[in-house]
Amino acid sequence: MRIDRVRLFEVSLPLVHGFVTSSHRKTGLTHLLVEATDTDGIVGWGEIASPADPYYGPETTATAWTIAERYLVPAALSTSWEAPQDLEAGWRRIRGHEFAKAGFSIAGWDLHARAAGIPLAADLGGTRTEVVAGVSLGIESTLDELLDQVTRQVQAGYARVKLKIAPGWDIEPVRAVRAAHPGLDVHVDANGAYADSAESTAVLRALDAYDLTMIEQPYAPRDFVAHARLQAQLDTPICLDESIVDVADLRTMLTLDAGRVLNIKVSRMGGLTAARRAHDIARDAGVPVWCGGMHEFGVGRAANVAISSLPGFTLPSDVSGSDKYYARDVIVPAVTAHGGIVQVPTAPGLGYEVDVDWVLQNTSRTLDLTAAAV
Ligand code: OSB
Ligand code: MG
């Protein structure tokens, strides 16, 4: 198989509801879409879901564009491949830049599954026909607004709610949500906002009283030792997100007992092959996993649904319906959840069609290269 043409689109869409985390606030997103066409004319799509700014990880939209233009597009156009892993080998020597690589990995996997005429989920070895979705709720200005958001999502049928926390917005919102929804599957995500101090440890230990499913990424990404020390003092499992960008990080987590749940993000791990490998390792170690999101547009969201169909994804994934985020998504139909459940598509590849007209209407920058040009 050979990719003959790659188009890159820088696409911006407004969010239906602004989103605040411990590190930043956003009202819209800009992601890069990758369209890869092979020599038979089959088209695969991928999404580079890097945040605009380097507050989640080191990448930005601008670094992703540069890495794509200078390295990934030329690699994609000059690699002859059968399995998506062989395509990914074309950029193996590039260190880091996982989000940028993930966009090309998804496009390669989509192309591979479409050429084989099978759904991406099946191509990855997925076995589930439906996926349980959870929602991620940002920090709100008041407890009432947060409670309103939680009630709205519970009424929409979502069975798991994740709350963003930060120093000063932790015990109170958790106590309020727990009081209003005693049996709800609730977890919290700090995006690394806590310092490894006695004061923070006391706050995080106090969260043990609220029957949370997990506490996600309390400390800085590289600080496995602080997470291990905290885990030893908590009943609530720690879940690592930002800390785990490759399987070596996962082995560190398992060896140190720095976390007991894994958030797998296709973007953060550099693509679908790496995400699947992390799933396999976690499953062998008896560690439950779920699929995290980056507010993906439909292309990345569809990839998240596909990976979530693997058997080790036993916890609800951040694959809520497109409508929670975007009034009109870039795929047709949009990803929808009914009663908090998303069906795994049965059509070939990602299982959705990209609305190219809508993509173009929201595109601020494009790149269009063919194999003959590199
Ligand atoms: O930590 O999971 C996170 C969004 C942007 C950056 C980091 C995170 C998130 C989310 C969004 O929580 C989850 C989703 O896409 O539904
Ligand atoms: Mg997270």
PDB file of N, CA and C in Angstrom, residues 66-144:
ATOM      1  N   THR A  66       4.120  22.040  12.028  1.00  0.00           N
ATOM      2  CA  THR A  66       5.514  22.017  11.567  1.00  0.00           C
ATOM      3  C   THR A  66       6.029  20.583  11.436  1.00  0.00           C
ATOM      4  N   ILE A  67       5.778  19.758  12.471  1.00  0.00           N
ATOM      5  CA  ILE A  67       6.247  18.371  12.435  1.00  0.00           C
ATOM      6  C   ILE A  67       5.557  17.601  11.310  1.00  0.00           C
ATOM      7  N   ALA A  68       4.265  17.882  11.131  1.00  0.00           N
ATOM      8  CA  ALA A  68       3.536  17.210  10.049  1.00  0.00           C
ATOM      9  C   ALA A  68       4.130  17.597   8.698  1.00  0.00           C
ATOM     10  N   GLU A  69       4.276  18.896   8.482  1.00  0.00           N
ATOM     11  CA  GLU A  69       4.741  19.375   7.178  1.00  0.00           C
ATOM     12  C   GLU A  69       6.161  18.902   6.861  1.00  0.00           C
ATOM     13  N   ARG A  70       7.043  19.000   7.868  1.00  0.00           N
ATOM     14  CA  ARG A  70       8.459  18.702   7.595  1.00  0.00           C
ATOM     15  C   ARG A  70       8.805  17.228   7.650  1.00  0.00           C
ATOM     16  N   TYR A  71       8.108  16.470   8.488  1.00  0.00           N
ATOM     17  CA  TYR A  71       8.514  15.065   8.687  1.00  0.00           C
ATOM     18  C   TYR A  71       7.422  14.036   8.378  1.00  0.00           C
ATOM     19  N   LEU A  72       6.209  14.252   8.898  1.00  0.00           N
ATOM     20  CA  LEU A  72       5.215  13.181   8.820  1.00  0.00           C
ATOM     21  C   LEU A  72       4.603  13.046   7.432  1.00  0.00           C
ATOM     22  N   VAL A  73       4.299  14.151   6.788  1.00  0.00           N
ATOM     23  CA  VAL A  73       3.754  14.048   5.431  1.00  0.00           C
ATOM     24  C   VAL A  73       4.785  13.396   4.502  1.00  0.00           C
ATOM     25  N   PRO A  74       6.051  13.869   4.493  1.00  0.00           N
ATOM     26  CA  PRO A  74       7.042  13.186   3.642  1.00  0.00           C
ATOM     27  C   PRO A  74       7.196  11.702   3.986  1.00  0.00           C
ATOM     28  N   ALA A  75       7.169  11.359   5.284  1.00  0.00           N
ATOM     29  CA  ALA A  75       7.288   9.941   5.663  1.00  0.00           C
ATOM     30  C   ALA A  75       6.095   9.148   5.150  1.00  0.00           C
ATOM     31  N   ALA A  76       4.891   9.712   5.304  1.00  0.00           N
ATOM     32  CA  ALA A  76       3.682   9.002   4.862  1.00  0.00           C
ATOM     33  C   ALA A  76       3.701   8.784   3.351  1.00  0.00           C
ATOM     34  N   LEU A  77       4.243   9.765   2.614  1.00  0.00           N
ATOM     35  CA  LEU A  77       4.235   9.678   1.150  1.00  0.00           C
ATOM     36  C   LEU A  77       5.350   8.792   0.607  1.00  0.00           C
ATOM     37  N   SER A  78       6.338   8.459   1.430  1.00  0.00           N
ATOM     38  CA  SER A  78       7.468   7.693   0.895  1.00  0.00           C
ATOM     39  C   SER A  78       7.598   6.296   1.494  1.00  0.00           C
ATOM     40  N   THR A  79       6.642   5.900   2.332  1.00  0.00           N
ATOM     41  CA  THR A  79       6.725   4.575   2.954  1.00  0.00           C
ATOM     42  C   THR A  79       5.799   3.601   2.227  1.00  0.00           C
ATOM     43  N   SER A  80       6.338   2.448   1.889  1.00  0.00           N
ATOM     44  CA  SER A  80       5.503   1.389   1.311  1.00  0.00           C
ATOM     45  C   SER A  80       5.131   0.461   2.460  1.00  0.00           C
ATOM     46  N   TRP A  81       3.844   0.175   2.623  1.00  0.00           N
ATOM     47  CA  TRP A  81       3.431  -0.526   3.841  1.00  0.00           C
ATOM     48  C   TRP A  81       2.254  -1.462   3.600  1.00  0.00           C
ATOM     49  N   GLU A  82       2.151  -2.449   4.466  1.00  0.00           N
ATOM     50  CA  GLU A  82       0.974  -3.325   4.462  1.00  0.00           C
ATOM     51  C   GLU A  82       0.183  -3.086   5.736  1.00  0.00           C
ATOM     52  N   ALA A  83       0.801  -3.347   6.893  1.00  0.00           N
ATOM     53  CA  ALA A  83       0.119  -3.101   8.166  1.00  0.00           C
ATOM     54  C   ALA A  83       0.359  -1.648   8.590  1.00  0.00           C
ATOM     55  N   PRO A  84      -0.587  -1.039   9.327  1.00  0.00           N
ATOM     56  CA  PRO A  84      -0.382   0.339   9.806  1.00  0.00           C
ATOM     57  C   PRO A  84       0.927   0.494  10.599  1.00  0.00           C
ATOM     58  N   GLN A  85       1.349  -0.582  11.276  1.00  0.00           N
ATOM     59  CA  GLN A  85       2.615  -0.527  12.022  1.00  0.00           C
ATOM     60  C   GLN A  85       3.793  -0.228  11.096  1.00  0.00           C
ATOM     61  N   ASP A  86       3.721  -0.756   9.866  1.00  0.00           N
ATOM     62  CA  ASP A  86       4.807  -0.513   8.907  1.00  0.00           C
ATOM     63  C   ASP A  86       4.818   0.953   8.477  1.00  0.00           C
ATOM     64  N   LEU A  87       3.636   1.532   8.341  1.00  0.00           N
ATOM     65  CA  LEU A  87       3.556   2.963   8.026  1.00  0.00           C
ATOM     66  C   LEU A  87       4.148   3.767   9.184  1.00  0.00           C
ATOM     67  N   GLU A  88       3.758   3.422  10.409  1.00  0.00           N
ATOM     68  CA  GLU A  88       4.245   4.145  11.588  1.00  0.00           C
ATOM     69  C   GLU A  88       5.771   4.026  11.734  1.00  0.00           C
ATOM     70  N   ALA A  89       6.326   2.921  11.236  1.00  0.00           N
ATOM     71  CA  ALA A  89       7.788   2.757  11.306  1.00  0.00           C
ATOM     72  C   ALA A  89       8.490   3.875  10.542  1.00  0.00           C
ATOM     73  N   GLY A  90       7.781   4.474   9.587  1.00  0.00           N
ATOM     74  CA  GLY A  90       8.344   5.574   8.804  1.00  0.00           C
ATOM     75  C   GLY A  90       8.663   6.806   9.640  1.00  0.00           C
ATOM     76  N   TRP A  91       8.061   6.918  10.833  1.00  0.00           N
ATOM     77  CA  TRP A  91       8.373   8.074  11.690  1.00  0.00           C
ATOM     78  C   TRP A  91       8.848   7.642  13.084  1.00  0.00           C
ATOM     79  N   ARG A  92       9.286   6.405  13.201  1.00  0.00           N
ATOM     80  CA  ARG A  92       9.699   5.904  14.519  1.00  0.00           C
ATOM     81  C   ARG A  92      10.849   6.707  15.116  1.00  0.00           C
ATOM     82  N   ARG A  93      11.768   7.196  14.258  1.00  0.00           N
ATOM     83  CA  ARG A  93      12.932   7.894  14.831  1.00  0.00           C
ATOM     84  C   ARG A  93      12.612   9.313  15.300  1.00  0.00           C
ATOM     85  N   ILE A  94      11.410   9.780  15.022  1.00  0.00           N
ATOM     86  CA  ILE A  94      11.032  11.116  15.529  1.00  0.00           C
ATOM     87  C   ILE A  94      10.678  10.987  17.006  1.00  0.00           C
ATOM     88  N   ARG A  95      11.394  11.716  17.851  1.00  0.00           N
ATOM     89  CA  ARG A  95      11.120  11.654  19.289  1.00  0.00           C
ATOM     90  C   ARG A  95       9.960  12.573  19.634  1.00  0.00           C
ATOM     91  N   GLY A  96       9.089  12.120  20.528  1.00  0.00           N
ATOM     92  CA  GLY A  96       8.004  12.967  21.019  1.00  0.00           C
ATOM     93  C   GLY A  96       6.968  13.240  19.939  1.00  0.00           C
ATOM     94  N   HIS A  97       6.276  14.378  20.047  1.00  0.00           N
ATOM     95  CA  HIS A  97       5.271  14.806  19.065  1.00  0.00           C
ATOM     96  C   HIS A  97       4.190  13.748  18.853  1.00  0.00           C
ATOM     97  N   GLU A  98       3.736  13.172  19.977  1.00  0.00           N
ATOM     98  CA  GLU A  98       2.769  12.079  19.904  1.00  0.00           C
ATOM     99  C   GLU A  98       1.451  12.493  19.249  1.00  0.00           C
ATOM    100  N   PHE A  99       0.958  13.696  19.558  1.00  0.00           N
ATOM    101  CA  PHE A  99      -0.324  14.115  18.965  1.00  0.00           C
ATOM    102  C   PHE A  99      -0.214  14.171  17.439  1.00  0.00           C
ATOM    103  N   ALA A 100       0.905  14.742  16.960  1.00  0.00           N
ATOM    104  CA  ALA A 100       1.083  14.850  15.504  1.00  0.00           C
ATOM    105  C   ALA A 100       1.135  13.453  14.882  1.00  0.00           C
ATOM    106  N   LYS A 101       1.895  12.562  15.512  1.00  0.00           N
ATOM    107  CA  LYS A 101       1.987  11.190  14.983  1.00  0.00           C
ATOM    108  C   LYS A 101       0.624  10.495  15.008  1.00  0.00           C
ATOM    109  N   ALA A 102      -0.139  10.731  16.069  1.00  0.00           N
ATOM    110  CA  ALA A 102      -1.437  10.052  16.218  1.00  0.00           C
ATOM    111  C   ALA A 102      -2.364  10.377  15.050  1.00  0.00           C
ATOM    112  N   GLY A 103      -2.336  11.616  14.568  1.00  0.00           N
ATOM    113  CA  GLY A 103      -3.205  11.985  13.445  1.00  0.00           C
ATOM    114  C   GLY A 103      -2.906  11.138  12.217  1.00  0.00           C
ATOM    115  N   PHE A 104      -1.625  10.882  11.980  1.00  0.00           N
ATOM    116  CA  PHE A 104      -1.220  10.077  10.813  1.00  0.00           C
ATOM    117  C   PHE A 104      -1.473   8.589  11.067  1.00  0.00           C
ATOM    118  N   SER A 105      -1.316   8.169  12.325  1.00  0.00           N
ATOM    119  CA  SER A 105      -1.623   6.777  12.667  1.00  0.00           C
ATOM    120  C   SER A 105      -3.099   6.474  12.418  1.00  0.00           C
ATOM    121  N   ILE A 106      -3.963   7.395  12.845  1.00  0.00           N
ATOM    122  CA  ILE A 106      -5.414   7.173  12.658  1.00  0.00           C
ATOM    123  C   ILE A 106      -5.741   7.109  11.160  1.00  0.00           C
ATOM    124  N   ALA A 107      -5.149   8.033  10.386  1.00  0.00           N
ATOM    125  CA  ALA A 107      -5.413   8.030   8.937  1.00  0.00           C
ATOM    126  C   ALA A 107      -4.956   6.710   8.310  1.00  0.00           C
ATOM    127  N   GLY A 108      -3.794   6.211   8.744  1.00  0.00           N
ATOM    128  CA  GLY A 108      -3.281   4.945   8.214  1.00  0.00           C
ATOM    129  C   GLY A 108      -4.176   3.767   8.576  1.00  0.00           C
ATOM    130  N   TRP A 109      -4.617   3.736   9.828  1.00  0.00           N
ATOM    131  CA  TRP A 109      -5.514   2.655  10.265  1.00  0.00           C
ATOM    132  C   TRP A 109      -6.866   2.729   9.543  1.00  0.00           C
ATOM    133  N   ASP A 110      -7.382   3.946   9.363  1.00  0.00           N
ATOM    134  CA  ASP A 110      -8.659   4.105   8.658  1.00  0.00           C
ATOM    135  C   ASP A 110      -8.525   3.596   7.226  1.00  0.00           C
ATOM    136  N   LEU A 111      -7.434   3.991   6.595  1.00  0.00           N
ATOM    137  CA  LEU A 111      -7.164   3.552   5.222  1.00  0.00           C
ATOM    138  C   LEU A 111      -7.054   2.023   5.160  1.00  0.00           C
ATOM    139  N   HIS A 112      -6.333   1.449   6.106  1.00  0.00           N
ATOM    140  CA  HIS A 112      -6.134   0.002   6.143  1.00  0.00           C
ATOM    141  C   HIS A 112      -7.475  -0.736   6.287  1.00  0.00           C
ATOM    142  N   ALA A 113      -8.304  -0.253   7.223  1.00  0.00           N
ATOM    143  CA  ALA A 113      -9.592  -0.915   7.463  1.00  0.00           C
ATOM    144  C   ALA A 113     -10.531  -0.725   6.275  1.00  0.00           C
ATOM    145  N   ARG A 114     -10.517   0.468   5.681  1.00  0.00           N
ATOM    146  CA  ARG A 114     -11.380   0.701   4.507  1.00  0.00           C
ATOM    147  C   ARG A 114     -10.950  -0.176   3.333  1.00  0.00           C
ATOM    148  N   ALA A 115      -9.634  -0.303   3.138  1.00  0.00           N
ATOM    149  CA  ALA A 115      -9.146  -1.139   2.028  1.00  0.00           C
ATOM    150  C   ALA A 115      -9.559  -2.594   2.245  1.00  0.00           C
ATOM    151  N   ALA A 116      -9.607  -3.016   3.526  1.00  0.00           N
ATOM    152  CA  ALA A 116     -10.002  -4.394   3.835  1.00  0.00           C
ATOM    153  C   ALA A 116     -11.523  -4.535   3.898  1.00  0.00           C
ATOM    154  N   GLY A 117     -12.236  -3.408   3.869  1.00  0.00           N
ATOM    155  CA  GLY A 117     -13.701  -3.436   3.914  1.00  0.00           C
ATOM    156  C   GLY A 117     -14.259  -3.807   5.274  1.00  0.00           C
ATOM    157  N   ILE A 118     -13.495  -3.550   6.333  1.00  0.00           N
ATOM    158  CA  ILE A 118     -13.957  -3.904   7.685  1.00  0.00           C
ATOM    159  C   ILE A 118     -13.950  -2.671   8.597  1.00  0.00           C
ATOM    160  N   PRO A 119     -14.762  -2.706   9.674  1.00  0.00           N
ATOM    161  CA  PRO A 119     -14.733  -1.577  10.602  1.00  0.00           C
ATOM    162  C   PRO A 119     -13.372  -1.468  11.293  1.00  0.00           C
ATOM    163  N   LEU A 120     -12.984  -0.236  11.611  1.00  0.00           N
ATOM    164  CA  LEU A 120     -11.715  -0.020  12.318  1.00  0.00           C
ATOM    165  C   LEU A 120     -11.688  -0.798  13.636  1.00  0.00           C
ATOM    166  N   ALA A 121     -12.826  -0.823  14.342  1.00  0.00           N
ATOM    167  CA  ALA A 121     -12.868  -1.532  15.632  1.00  0.00           C
ATOM    168  C   ALA A 121     -12.452  -2.991  15.441  1.00  0.00           C
ATOM    169  N   ALA A 122     -12.994  -3.634  14.417  1.00  0.00           N
ATOM    170  CA  ALA A 122     -12.654  -5.047  14.155  1.00  0.00           C
ATOM    171  C   ALA A 122     -11.189  -5.176  13.747  1.00  0.00           C
ATOM    172  N   ASP A 123     -10.711  -4.221  12.949  1.00  0.00           N
ATOM    173  CA  ASP A 123      -9.320  -4.257  12.497  1.00  0.00           C
ATOM    174  C   ASP A 123      -8.366  -4.189  13.692  1.00  0.00           C
ATOM    175  N   LEU A 124      -8.768  -3.464  14.724  1.00  0.00           N
ATOM    176  CA  LEU A 124      -7.937  -3.323  15.928  1.00  0.00           C
ATOM    177  C   LEU A 124      -8.059  -4.526  16.865  1.00  0.00           C
ATOM    178  N   GLY A 125      -9.059  -5.383  16.610  1.00  0.00           N
ATOM    179  CA  GLY A 125      -9.288  -6.522  17.506  1.00  0.00           C
ATOM    180  C   GLY A 125     -10.361  -6.236  18.549  1.00  0.00           C
ATOM    181  N   GLY A 126     -11.141  -5.211  18.319  1.00  0.00           N
ATOM    182  CA  GLY A 126     -12.221  -4.861  19.255  1.00  0.00           C
ATOM    183  C   GLY A 126     -13.329  -5.896  19.228  1.00  0.00           C
ATOM    184  N   THR A 127     -13.966  -6.077  20.374  1.00  0.00           N
ATOM    185  CA  THR A 127     -15.010  -7.089  20.485  1.00  0.00           C
ATOM    186  C   THR A 127     -16.357  -6.507  20.917  1.00  0.00           C
ATOM    187  N   ARG A 128     -16.356  -5.302  21.468  1.00  0.00           N
ATOM    188  CA  ARG A 128     -17.623  -4.723  21.942  1.00  0.00           C
ATOM    189  C   ARG A 128     -18.419  -4.149  20.780  1.00  0.00           C
ATOM    190  N   THR A 129     -19.745  -4.232  20.881  1.00  0.00           N
ATOM    191  CA  THR A 129     -20.599  -3.621  19.859  1.00  0.00           C
ATOM    192  C   THR A 129     -21.089  -2.256  20.319  1.00  0.00           C
ATOM    193  N   GLU A 130     -20.953  -2.009  21.626  1.00  0.00           N
ATOM    194  CA  GLU A 130     -21.303  -0.683  22.133  1.00  0.00           C
ATOM    195  C   GLU A 130     -20.351  -0.309  23.261  1.00  0.00           C
ATOM    196  N   VAL A 131     -20.240   0.999  23.480  1.00  0.00           N
ATOM    197  CA  VAL A 131     -19.267   1.519  24.426  1.00  0.00           C
ATOM    198  C   VAL A 131     -19.999   2.409  25.430  1.00  0.00           C
ATOM    199  N   VAL A 132     -19.677   2.234  26.702  1.00  0.00           N
ATOM    200  CA  VAL A 132     -20.278   3.088  27.726  1.00  0.00           C
ATOM    201  C   VAL A 132     -19.498   4.404  27.784  1.00  0.00           C
ATOM    202  N   ALA A 133     -20.230   5.512  27.643  1.00  0.00           N
ATOM    203  CA  ALA A 133     -19.583   6.826  27.614  1.00  0.00           C
ATOM    204  C   ALA A 133     -19.772   7.546  28.943  1.00  0.00           C
ATOM    205  N   GLY A 134     -18.716   8.251  29.356  1.00  0.00           N
ATOM    206  CA  GLY A 134     -18.828   9.149  30.495  1.00  0.00           C
ATOM    207  C   GLY A 134     -18.648  10.568  30.004  1.00  0.00           C
ATOM    208  N   VAL A 135     -18.954  11.543  30.852  1.00  0.00           N
ATOM    209  CA  VAL A 135     -18.713  12.929  30.460  1.00  0.00           C
ATOM    210  C   VAL A 135     -17.687  13.555  31.386  1.00  0.00           C
ATOM    211  N   SER A 136     -16.977  14.526  30.830  1.00  0.00           N
ATOM    212  CA  SER A 136     -15.963  15.265  31.576  1.00  0.00           C
ATOM    213  C   SER A 136     -16.476  16.690  31.737  1.00  0.00           C
ATOM    214  N   LEU A 137     -16.591  17.152  32.977  1.00  0.00           N
ATOM    215  CA  LEU A 137     -17.123  18.496  33.223  1.00  0.00           C
ATOM    216  C   LEU A 137     -16.033  19.424  33.728  1.00  0.00           C
ATOM    217  N   GLY A 138     -15.970  20.600  33.124  1.00  0.00           N
ATOM    218  CA  GLY A 138     -14.963  21.590  33.498  1.00  0.00           C
ATOM    219  C   GLY A 138     -15.305  22.258  34.822  1.00  0.00           C
ATOM    220  N   ILE A 139     -14.391  23.106  35.244  1.00  0.00           N
ATOM    221  CA  ILE A 139     -14.597  23.895  36.457  1.00  0.00           C
ATOM    222  C   ILE A 139     -15.615  24.989  36.128  1.00  0.00           C
ATOM    223  N   GLU A 140     -16.633  25.141  36.970  1.00  0.00           N
ATOM    224  CA  GLU A 140     -17.657  26.171  36.747  1.00  0.00           C
ATOM    225  C   GLU A 140     -17.425  27.308  37.741  1.00  0.00           C
ATOM    226  N   SER A 141     -18.079  28.452  37.497  1.00  0.00           N
ATOM    227  CA  SER A 141     -17.861  29.597  38.396  1.00  0.00           C
ATOM    228  C   SER A 141     -18.501  29.391  39.757  1.00  0.00           C
ATOM    229  N   THR A 142     -19.583  28.620  39.801  1.00  0.00           N
ATOM    230  CA  THR A 142     -20.264  28.398  41.085  1.00  0.00           C
ATOM    231  C   THR A 142     -20.639  26.923  41.224  1.00  0.00           C
ATOM    232  N   LEU A 143     -20.869  26.504  42.471  1.00  0.00           N
ATOM    233  CA  LEU A 143     -21.302  25.126  42.728  1.00  0.00           C
ATOM    234  C   LEU A 143     -22.643  24.861  42.057  1.00  0.00           C
ATOM    235  N   ASP A 144     -23.537  25.851  42.072  1.00  0.00           N
ATOM    236  CA  ASP A 144     -24.854  25.660  41.460  1.00  0.00           C
ATOM    237  C   ASP A 144     -24.736  25.376  39.967  1.00  0.00           C
TER     238      ASP A 144
END
